[in-house]
Amino acid sequence: MTAATLPRTSLAIVPPDNPGHEVPYHRYLDCIHCGLCLSACPTYEMLGTEMDGPRGRIYLMRAVTDGRLAVDDAVRTHLDLCLDCRACETACPSGVKYHEILEPFRAGLAKSGSPTPLPWVQRWAMRWVLPFRERNRLSLAPLRLLNRLGLGRVASLVRFLPKSVRAMHETLPSLSRHPGKLPEFLPAIGTRRARVVLLVGCVADAVYPETNWATARVLQKNGCDVFVPRAQECCGALDYHGQNESRAEKFARANIAACGFAGGEEPDAVISNAAGCGAMLKEYGQIYGNTDFADSARRFSARVRDISEFLIQLGPIPPTRPVPLRAAYHDACHLRHGQNIFVEPRKLLAQIPGLTLIPLPESELCCGAAGSYNLTQPEMAGRLGDRKAERILATGAEAVVAGNVGCLLQITKHIRQTRPDFQVFHPIDLLDRAYGGGGP
Ligand code: SF4
Ligand code: SF4
């Protein structure tokens, strides 16, 4: 008897008010309790308790699904502390799809009782600001203006605001003038090799717009016609994981149509430079596999590429300008564990003349950003951020490189507490420099 043919649960039918109602039950049975995932788990590494590791959490969720355990505060706390970083999936020899257990279980938990309370400002921001590109940009405009006028210290008045607002403000790097929106179309330089769509992200476009411009330039220099559709929306990850599934679906439909997969001309690739967004976009085909747009969702997801993955598959034009820098590379969880991409960014960086890549111990351990985790679990996020900063500084590198906006924000915050001059880059920022860069 295979796992898939085993009875769905010892109760045969899971009642709809049980948080495990939507969990594919055979996923629990994939786990053989070997414990090989434990040392890969950031929360197990920090706390050393079985229930704060993948095996213990799977056990907890299965026991609740079977009706052997009631959901109490302890169960919620163990599950809330999980970063959903998926490091346990990379480590697991049995192919346990941990996120396919955790995510529907968490959705069930939210429906069956109050989720972990967040201050209203953060709930409001996560619902009405963060998933919207223009609102993010507008909300940061006053800070950019103060910095431009040399009044950046005025922003320190934020210390008189509530702790929840300060927490969000503290995650921001110093912001200079926003370079503006990318044009809707940027032509290939030289012989055209591909037609691509670039998705610029919501928070990423507000906080690191220069990286989007750099991505577009690098694509052009590698012979790509680049389309930046105005009608693109948030990837939907924040809503999907925050139990606002209907809006996540609305965003998915809009992105699929904006990229030409609903009757238009389909591009050769849909490019993302943010690991978290890319992982979500690649899952549209699976998440929306039973909807009326399932076919277009599958075609869309099959074309999604992280920028490093795309360039290595295309064969990058070798950059020639030296970038003399000793840099360490941090593996963003949703690139390493969510998309199995770890060779490609290193290969790209290795092509940059003058750049020395220094090995980073624990490069695969989560930095504590994990989507909105640094807002929902600030204490553990802070401990992981400090640990990451210590490891990076111990390498003697002058800079750290990571392919995800959340990691860039989190690492910048923690490392600059001790080294204000330390540099933090997206790999494409450095590749763009090596191609000669060029402002918007
Ligand atoms: S997703 Fe990450 S934090 Fe959660 S159990 Fe797996 S390794 Fe641990
Ligand atoms: S999740 Fe995988 S590695 Fe972890 S205990 Fe289960 S089978 Fe072993």
Short mmCIF file of C-alpha atoms and ligand atoms in Angstrom, two decimals:
data_model
loop_
_atom_site.label_atom_id
_atom_site.label_comp_id
_atom_site.label_asym_id
_atom_site.label_seq_id
_atom_site.Cartn_x
_atom_site.Cartn_y
_atom_site.Cartn_z
CA MET A 1 0.00 0.00 0.00
CA THR A 2 1.46 3.38 -0.96
CA ALA A 3 1.14 6.51 1.12
CA ALA A 4 -1.39 7.89 -1.35
CA THR A 5 -3.69 4.88 -0.92
CA LEU A 6 -3.60 4.82 2.86
CA PRO A 7 -6.78 5.94 4.65
CA ARG A 8 -7.01 9.74 4.66
CA THR A 9 -6.86 9.85 8.45
CA SER A 10 -7.51 7.62 11.38
CA LEU A 11 -10.85 9.43 11.65
CA ALA A 12 -11.55 8.70 7.96
CA ILE A 13 -13.15 12.15 7.48
CA VAL A 14 -11.66 15.31 8.89
CA PRO A 15 -14.43 17.68 10.03
CA PRO A 16 -14.39 21.05 8.23
CA ASP A 17 -13.82 22.92 11.51
CA ASN A 18 -10.57 20.98 12.07
CA PRO A 19 -7.55 23.10 11.01
CA GLY A 20 -6.11 20.07 9.18
CA HIS A 21 -9.18 19.78 6.98
CA GLU A 22 -7.40 20.97 3.81
CA VAL A 23 -4.04 19.26 4.42
CA PRO A 24 -3.27 16.47 1.91
CA TYR A 25 -3.10 13.68 4.51
CA HIS A 26 -0.54 11.58 2.66
CA ARG A 27 1.96 14.42 3.20
CA TYR A 28 2.00 13.55 6.93
CA LEU A 29 2.74 9.95 6.08
CA ASP A 30 5.75 10.89 3.94
CA CYS A 31 7.57 11.82 7.16
CA ILE A 32 9.45 8.83 8.58
CA HIS A 33 10.56 10.79 11.69
CA CYS A 34 14.26 10.35 10.89
CA GLY A 35 15.17 13.81 12.21
CA LEU A 36 17.63 14.58 9.42
CA CYS A 37 15.91 17.94 8.90
CA LEU A 38 16.43 19.17 12.45
CA SER A 39 19.85 20.76 12.08
CA ALA A 40 18.65 22.66 8.98
CA CYS A 41 15.76 24.27 10.87
CA PRO A 42 16.51 27.79 12.14
CA THR A 43 14.06 27.66 15.05
CA TYR A 44 15.28 24.22 16.18
CA GLU A 45 18.82 25.53 15.91
CA MET A 46 17.95 28.50 18.14
CA LEU A 47 15.65 26.79 20.66
CA GLY A 48 16.68 23.12 20.56
CA THR A 49 13.14 21.92 21.28
CA GLU A 50 11.51 19.14 19.29
CA MET A 51 8.22 20.99 18.81
CA ASP A 52 10.09 23.95 17.31
CA GLY A 53 11.53 21.77 14.57
CA PRO A 54 9.93 20.30 11.43
CA ARG A 55 9.43 16.79 12.78
CA GLY A 56 7.72 18.03 15.93
CA ARG A 57 5.52 20.45 14.00
CA ILE A 58 4.45 17.73 11.58
CA TYR A 59 3.63 15.57 14.58
CA LEU A 60 1.58 18.38 16.14
CA MET A 61 -0.38 19.09 12.99
CA ARG A 62 -1.09 15.43 12.36
CA ALA A 63 -2.25 14.92 15.96
CA VAL A 64 -4.65 17.88 15.62
CA THR A 65 -5.89 16.59 12.26
CA ASP A 66 -6.46 13.14 13.77
CA GLY A 67 -8.40 14.70 16.65
CA ARG A 68 -5.86 13.49 19.22
CA LEU A 69 -4.78 16.98 20.23
CA ALA A 70 -6.70 20.20 20.77
CA VAL A 71 -5.36 23.48 19.43
CA ASP A 72 -4.17 25.49 22.40
CA ASP A 73 -1.79 28.41 22.83
CA ALA A 74 1.24 26.11 22.94
CA VAL A 75 0.35 24.49 19.61
CA ARG A 76 -0.24 27.90 18.05
CA THR A 77 3.06 29.26 19.35
CA HIS A 78 5.09 26.34 17.96
CA LEU A 79 3.45 26.73 14.56
CA ASP A 80 3.57 30.54 14.52
CA LEU A 81 7.32 30.40 15.17
CA CYS A 82 7.88 28.45 11.96
CA LEU A 83 9.39 30.72 9.29
CA ASP A 84 8.02 28.60 6.42
CA CYS A 85 11.57 28.90 5.09
CA ARG A 86 11.43 25.33 3.69
CA ALA A 87 15.01 24.51 4.71
CA CYS A 88 13.58 21.26 6.08
CA GLU A 89 12.40 20.31 2.57
CA THR A 90 15.90 20.69 1.15
CA ALA A 91 17.30 18.55 3.97
CA CYS A 92 14.61 15.85 3.91
CA PRO A 93 15.63 12.60 2.16
CA SER A 94 11.99 11.42 2.05
CA GLY A 95 10.73 14.32 -0.04
CA VAL A 96 8.36 15.69 2.59
CA LYS A 97 6.63 18.78 1.17
CA TYR A 98 6.47 20.56 4.49
CA HIS A 99 4.93 23.77 3.14
CA GLU A 100 2.05 21.78 1.65
CA ILE A 101 1.23 20.72 5.21
CA LEU A 102 1.93 23.96 7.04
CA GLU A 103 0.25 26.45 4.72
CA PRO A 104 -3.21 24.83 4.48
CA PHE A 105 -3.02 24.00 8.19
CA ARG A 106 -2.29 27.63 9.05
CA ALA A 107 -5.16 28.74 6.82
CA GLY A 108 -7.40 26.32 8.73
CA LEU A 109 -6.13 27.65 12.06
CA ALA A 110 -6.94 31.21 11.04
CA LYS A 111 -10.48 30.17 10.06
CA SER A 112 -11.07 28.15 13.21
CA GLY A 113 -10.00 30.81 15.69
CA SER A 114 -8.24 34.11 16.03
CA PRO A 115 -4.81 34.12 14.42
CA THR A 116 -1.82 35.49 16.31
CA PRO A 117 -2.81 39.09 17.12
CA LEU A 118 -0.86 41.83 15.39
CA PRO A 119 -1.03 45.55 16.18
CA TRP A 120 -3.74 47.16 14.05
CA VAL A 121 -1.22 49.39 12.23
CA GLN A 122 0.70 46.37 11.01
CA ARG A 123 -2.49 44.51 10.06
CA TRP A 124 -3.68 47.57 8.18
CA ALA A 125 -0.33 48.01 6.41
CA MET A 126 -0.17 44.33 5.43
CA ARG A 127 -3.68 44.47 4.04
CA TRP A 128 -3.93 47.92 2.46
CA VAL A 129 -0.38 49.10 1.71
CA LEU A 130 2.27 46.42 1.27
CA PRO A 131 0.60 44.51 -1.62
CA PHE A 132 0.23 47.73 -3.65
CA ARG A 133 3.18 49.18 -5.56
CA GLU A 134 1.95 52.78 -5.76
CA ARG A 135 0.81 52.91 -2.13
CA ASN A 136 4.20 51.64 -0.98
CA ARG A 137 5.92 54.23 -3.05
CA LEU A 138 3.67 57.04 -1.80
CA SER A 139 4.08 55.98 1.82
CA LEU A 140 7.88 56.23 1.51
CA ALA A 141 7.87 59.52 -0.42
CA PRO A 142 8.04 61.74 2.73
CA LEU A 143 11.13 59.86 3.97
CA ARG A 144 12.83 60.19 0.59
CA LEU A 145 12.04 63.91 0.55
CA LEU A 146 13.44 64.46 4.06
CA ASN A 147 16.64 62.67 3.06
CA ARG A 148 16.93 64.77 -0.11
CA LEU A 149 16.52 67.96 1.88
CA GLY A 150 19.20 66.82 4.31
CA LEU A 151 16.58 66.51 7.06
CA GLY A 152 16.92 62.77 7.54
CA ARG A 153 17.28 63.26 11.29
CA VAL A 154 13.69 64.53 11.39
CA ALA A 155 12.70 60.95 10.64
CA SER A 156 14.14 60.00 14.03
CA LEU A 157 11.00 61.65 15.51
CA VAL A 158 9.41 58.35 14.63
CA ARG A 159 10.65 57.21 18.04
CA PHE A 160 7.68 59.07 19.53
CA LEU A 161 5.27 56.96 17.50
CA PRO A 162 3.83 53.59 18.62
CA LYS A 163 6.18 50.62 18.78
CA SER A 164 4.43 48.91 15.86
CA VAL A 165 5.16 51.89 13.57
CA ARG A 166 8.76 52.07 14.78
CA ALA A 167 9.18 48.37 14.03
CA MET A 168 8.21 48.92 10.41
CA HIS A 169 10.34 52.06 10.11
CA GLU A 170 13.37 50.24 11.53
CA THR A 171 13.31 47.73 8.67
CA LEU A 172 13.89 50.48 6.08
CA PRO A 173 17.31 51.28 4.63
CA SER A 174 18.29 54.91 3.95
CA LEU A 175 16.29 56.04 0.93
CA SER A 176 17.39 58.42 -1.78
CA ARG A 177 15.33 59.82 -4.67
CA HIS A 178 13.10 57.25 -6.41
CA PRO A 179 14.27 56.90 -10.03
CA GLY A 180 10.68 56.67 -11.28
CA LYS A 181 8.74 54.01 -13.15
CA LEU A 182 10.44 51.87 -15.73
CA PRO A 183 9.15 52.45 -19.27
CA GLU A 184 6.66 49.86 -20.49
CA PHE A 185 9.08 48.70 -23.16
CA LEU A 186 12.87 48.61 -23.30
CA PRO A 187 14.39 47.22 -26.50
CA ALA A 188 17.14 44.62 -26.70
CA ILE A 189 20.65 45.91 -27.23
CA GLY A 190 22.28 44.11 -30.16
CA THR A 191 20.81 40.92 -31.59
CA ARG A 192 17.49 40.05 -30.00
CA ARG A 193 17.69 36.76 -28.13
CA ALA A 194 14.43 36.74 -26.14
CA ARG A 195 11.22 38.62 -25.30
CA VAL A 196 10.66 38.84 -21.58
CA VAL A 197 8.24 40.39 -19.11
CA LEU A 198 9.69 41.91 -15.96
CA LEU A 199 7.61 41.85 -12.77
CA VAL A 200 8.92 44.54 -10.46
CA GLY A 201 7.31 43.60 -7.13
CA CYS A 202 5.47 45.84 -4.65
CA VAL A 203 7.76 46.47 -1.69
CA ALA A 204 10.83 45.84 -3.88
CA ASP A 205 9.85 48.56 -6.32
CA ALA A 206 9.29 51.05 -3.52
CA VAL A 207 12.44 50.28 -1.51
CA TYR A 208 14.93 49.07 -4.13
CA PRO A 209 13.77 50.57 -7.46
CA GLU A 210 17.41 50.85 -8.59
CA THR A 211 17.58 47.04 -8.65
CA ASN A 212 14.61 46.91 -11.02
CA TRP A 213 16.30 49.42 -13.32
CA ALA A 214 19.52 47.40 -13.11
CA THR A 215 17.59 44.21 -13.94
CA ALA A 216 16.04 45.81 -17.01
CA ARG A 217 19.44 47.10 -18.20
CA VAL A 218 21.11 43.72 -17.69
CA LEU A 219 18.32 42.03 -19.65
CA GLN A 220 18.64 44.57 -22.48
CA LYS A 221 22.39 44.08 -22.59
CA ASN A 222 21.81 40.36 -22.88
CA GLY A 223 19.66 40.84 -25.97
CA CYS A 224 16.18 40.87 -24.41
CA ASP A 225 13.20 42.97 -25.35
CA VAL A 226 11.84 43.86 -21.91
CA PHE A 227 8.14 44.51 -21.29
CA VAL A 228 7.09 46.02 -17.96
CA PRO A 229 3.27 45.82 -17.98
CA ARG A 230 1.53 48.63 -16.13
CA ALA A 231 -1.32 46.28 -15.20
CA GLN A 232 0.93 43.95 -13.17
CA GLU A 233 -0.07 43.41 -9.54
CA CYS A 234 1.41 41.96 -6.36
CA CYS A 235 2.37 38.27 -6.75
CA GLY A 236 -0.23 37.56 -4.04
CA ALA A 237 2.12 35.83 -1.58
CA LEU A 238 1.28 38.13 1.32
CA ASP A 239 -2.47 37.61 0.82
CA TYR A 240 -2.20 33.90 0.10
CA HIS A 241 -0.20 33.26 3.27
CA GLY A 242 -2.23 35.83 5.20
CA GLN A 243 -5.55 34.05 4.60
CA ASN A 244 -6.86 36.56 2.05
CA GLU A 245 -7.02 33.94 -0.68
CA SER A 246 -9.67 35.62 -2.80
CA ARG A 247 -7.54 38.72 -3.34
CA ALA A 248 -4.46 36.56 -4.01
CA GLU A 249 -6.45 34.88 -6.78
CA LYS A 250 -7.51 38.25 -8.18
CA PHE A 251 -3.85 39.32 -8.34
CA ALA A 252 -2.88 36.05 -10.01
CA ARG A 253 -5.52 36.50 -12.72
CA ALA A 254 -4.35 40.08 -13.32
CA ASN A 255 -0.68 39.06 -13.61
CA ILE A 256 -1.43 36.19 -15.96
CA ALA A 257 -3.41 38.52 -18.22
CA ALA A 258 -0.87 41.38 -17.97
CA CYS A 259 1.92 39.03 -19.08
CA GLY A 260 0.02 37.87 -22.17
CA PHE A 261 -1.15 34.43 -21.00
CA ALA A 262 -4.85 35.15 -21.38
CA GLY A 263 -5.03 35.46 -25.14
CA GLY A 264 -2.11 37.83 -25.83
CA GLU A 265 1.39 37.18 -27.14
CA GLU A 266 3.16 34.98 -24.60
CA PRO A 267 6.73 36.02 -23.72
CA ASP A 268 9.71 33.66 -23.61
CA ALA A 269 10.05 34.26 -19.89
CA VAL A 270 8.46 36.08 -16.97
CA ILE A 271 11.30 37.50 -14.87
CA SER A 272 11.34 38.12 -11.14
CA ASN A 273 14.32 39.39 -9.16
CA ALA A 274 12.71 38.76 -5.74
CA ALA A 275 12.93 35.20 -4.42
CA GLY A 276 9.67 35.33 -2.47
CA CYS A 277 7.68 36.64 -5.43
CA GLY A 278 9.32 34.21 -7.87
CA ALA A 279 8.48 31.22 -5.67
CA MET A 280 4.83 32.32 -5.49
CA LEU A 281 4.58 33.02 -9.24
CA LYS A 282 5.97 29.55 -9.99
CA GLU A 283 3.19 28.03 -7.88
CA TYR A 284 0.23 29.64 -9.68
CA GLY A 285 -0.15 26.55 -11.85
CA GLN A 286 -0.49 24.33 -8.81
CA ILE A 287 -2.48 26.66 -6.55
CA TYR A 288 -4.98 27.55 -9.28
CA GLY A 289 -4.97 24.12 -10.93
CA ASN A 290 -8.71 23.66 -10.36
CA THR A 291 -9.94 27.06 -11.50
CA ASP A 292 -11.31 28.30 -14.82
CA PHE A 293 -7.87 29.80 -15.59
CA ALA A 294 -5.88 26.66 -14.71
CA ASP A 295 -4.35 26.26 -18.20
CA SER A 296 -3.09 29.82 -18.44
CA ALA A 297 -1.85 29.63 -14.82
CA ARG A 298 0.19 26.52 -15.69
CA ARG A 299 1.64 28.07 -18.86
CA PHE A 300 2.48 31.23 -16.92
CA SER A 301 4.22 29.37 -14.10
CA ALA A 302 6.24 27.29 -16.55
CA ARG A 303 7.73 30.51 -17.95
CA VAL A 304 8.58 32.18 -14.63
CA ARG A 305 12.31 32.52 -14.03
CA ASP A 306 14.41 34.12 -11.35
CA ILE A 307 16.71 36.60 -13.08
CA SER A 308 19.85 34.57 -12.22
CA GLU A 309 18.25 31.35 -13.45
CA PHE A 310 17.18 33.01 -16.69
CA LEU A 311 20.57 34.57 -17.45
CA ILE A 312 22.46 31.33 -16.85
CA GLN A 313 20.02 29.43 -19.09
CA LEU A 314 20.33 32.13 -21.77
CA GLY A 315 24.13 32.25 -21.51
CA PRO A 316 25.14 35.65 -20.11
CA ILE A 317 27.29 38.02 -22.15
CA PRO A 318 30.50 38.27 -20.12
CA PRO A 319 30.78 41.56 -18.23
CA THR A 320 34.08 43.41 -18.66
CA ARG A 321 34.21 46.22 -16.07
CA PRO A 322 35.98 45.28 -12.84
CA VAL A 323 34.05 45.51 -9.58
CA PRO A 324 36.80 45.16 -6.97
CA LEU A 325 34.97 43.79 -3.96
CA ARG A 326 35.22 40.95 -1.46
CA ALA A 327 31.65 39.74 -1.06
CA ALA A 328 29.79 36.92 0.70
CA TYR A 329 26.62 35.42 -0.79
CA HIS A 330 23.57 34.67 1.39
CA ASP A 331 21.05 32.14 0.06
CA ALA A 332 17.53 33.58 0.25
CA CYS A 333 15.24 30.79 1.49
CA HIS A 334 12.71 31.14 -1.32
CA LEU A 335 15.52 30.94 -3.86
CA ARG A 336 17.51 28.10 -2.26
CA HIS A 337 14.72 26.04 -0.71
CA GLY A 338 11.68 27.33 -2.59
CA GLN A 339 13.17 27.24 -6.11
CA ASN A 340 16.34 25.13 -5.71
CA ILE A 341 18.42 27.98 -7.12
CA PHE A 342 21.84 28.38 -5.56
CA VAL A 343 24.39 27.64 -8.28
CA GLU A 344 23.14 30.26 -10.75
CA PRO A 345 23.65 33.44 -8.66
CA ARG A 346 27.14 32.26 -7.73
CA LYS A 347 27.95 31.56 -11.39
CA LEU A 348 26.83 35.05 -12.34
CA LEU A 349 28.87 36.65 -9.59
CA ALA A 350 31.90 34.57 -10.58
CA GLN A 351 31.79 36.22 -14.02
CA ILE A 352 32.32 39.70 -12.60
CA PRO A 353 35.96 40.77 -12.99
CA GLY A 354 37.56 41.81 -9.72
CA LEU A 355 34.85 40.34 -7.50
CA THR A 356 36.00 37.79 -4.92
CA LEU A 357 33.28 35.55 -3.55
CA ILE A 358 33.97 34.54 0.04
CA PRO A 359 32.26 31.41 1.44
CA LEU A 360 29.64 32.24 4.07
CA PRO A 361 29.09 29.67 6.84
CA GLU A 362 25.36 28.93 7.33
CA SER A 363 24.56 30.76 4.08
CA GLU A 364 21.39 28.62 3.84
CA LEU A 365 20.08 29.47 7.31
CA CYS A 366 17.19 31.95 7.25
CA CYS A 367 18.10 35.56 8.16
CA GLY A 368 14.74 35.99 9.91
CA ALA A 369 13.02 38.08 7.25
CA ALA A 370 10.67 35.37 5.89
CA GLY A 371 7.96 37.56 4.41
CA SER A 372 6.26 39.38 7.28
CA TYR A 373 7.89 37.21 9.99
CA ASN A 374 10.01 40.11 11.26
CA LEU A 375 6.72 41.87 12.05
CA THR A 376 4.81 38.88 13.43
CA GLN A 377 7.70 37.29 15.38
CA PRO A 378 10.10 40.16 16.07
CA GLU A 379 12.07 38.42 18.82
CA MET A 380 13.04 35.32 16.85
CA ALA A 381 13.52 37.40 13.69
CA GLY A 382 15.90 39.65 15.64
CA ARG A 383 17.92 36.72 16.98
CA LEU A 384 18.25 35.20 13.53
CA GLY A 385 19.14 38.59 12.03
CA ASP A 386 21.91 39.10 14.60
CA ARG A 387 23.25 35.61 14.01
CA LYS A 388 23.34 36.19 10.24
CA ALA A 389 25.09 39.54 10.68
CA GLU A 390 27.72 37.94 12.95
CA ARG A 391 28.43 35.17 10.45
CA ILE A 392 28.78 37.66 7.59
CA LEU A 393 31.10 39.98 9.49
CA ALA A 394 33.25 37.04 10.60
CA THR A 395 34.10 36.27 6.96
CA GLY A 396 35.96 39.58 6.60
CA ALA A 397 33.90 40.44 3.50
CA GLU A 398 33.26 44.07 2.54
CA ALA A 399 29.77 43.33 1.26
CA VAL A 400 27.02 40.75 1.25
CA VAL A 401 24.87 39.78 -1.71
CA ALA A 402 21.34 38.29 -1.61
CA GLY A 403 18.60 37.84 -4.19
CA ASN A 404 15.53 38.83 -2.21
CA VAL A 405 14.16 42.14 -0.99
CA GLY A 406 13.22 40.81 2.48
CA CYS A 407 16.74 39.47 3.07
CA LEU A 408 18.31 42.71 1.87
CA LEU A 409 16.20 44.72 4.33
CA GLN A 410 16.74 42.37 7.26
CA ILE A 411 20.50 41.97 6.76
CA THR A 412 20.98 45.70 6.23
CA LYS A 413 19.15 46.45 9.46
CA HIS A 414 21.15 44.00 11.56
CA ILE A 415 24.57 44.43 10.05
CA ARG A 416 24.53 48.23 10.09
CA GLN A 417 23.94 48.23 13.83
CA THR A 418 27.62 47.34 14.16
CA ARG A 419 29.00 48.28 10.72
CA PRO A 420 27.16 51.32 9.29
CA ASP A 421 29.47 51.32 6.23
CA PHE A 422 28.80 47.69 5.31
CA GLN A 423 27.45 47.22 1.79
CA VAL A 424 24.45 45.05 0.88
CA PHE A 425 23.63 44.25 -2.76
CA HIS A 426 21.36 42.26 -5.01
CA PRO A 427 23.51 40.17 -7.43
CA ILE A 428 22.06 42.13 -10.33
CA ASP A 429 23.25 45.44 -8.85
CA LEU A 430 26.81 44.16 -9.14
CA LEU A 431 26.34 42.57 -12.56
CA ASP A 432 24.88 45.85 -13.82
CA ARG A 433 27.96 47.70 -12.58
CA ALA A 434 30.15 45.18 -14.36
CA TYR A 435 28.27 45.92 -17.58
CA GLY A 436 28.84 49.63 -17.11
CA GLY A 437 25.55 50.45 -15.38
CA GLY A 438 23.90 53.68 -16.46
CA GLY A 439 21.22 55.65 -14.66
CA PRO A 440 17.53 55.59 -15.49
S1 SF4 B 1 9.95 25.75 7.36
FE1 SF4 B 1 11.90 26.44 8.26
S2 SF4 B 1 11.38 27.08 10.37
FE2 SF4 B 1 9.65 25.86 9.60
S3 SF4 B 1 10.06 23.78 10.30
FE3 SF4 B 1 10.93 23.93 8.21
S4 SF4 B 1 13.07 24.54 8.52
FE4 SF4 B 1 11.98 24.92 10.46
S1 SF4 B 2 10.54 15.84 7.52
FE1 SF4 B 2 11.91 14.46 6.38
S2 SF4 B 2 13.92 14.73 7.35
FE2 SF4 B 2 12.40 15.57 8.76
S3 SF4 B 2 11.89 13.89 10.15
FE3 SF4 B 2 10.38 13.80 8.48
S4 SF4 B 2 11.26 12.40 6.96
FE4 SF4 B 2 12.94 12.96 8.35
#
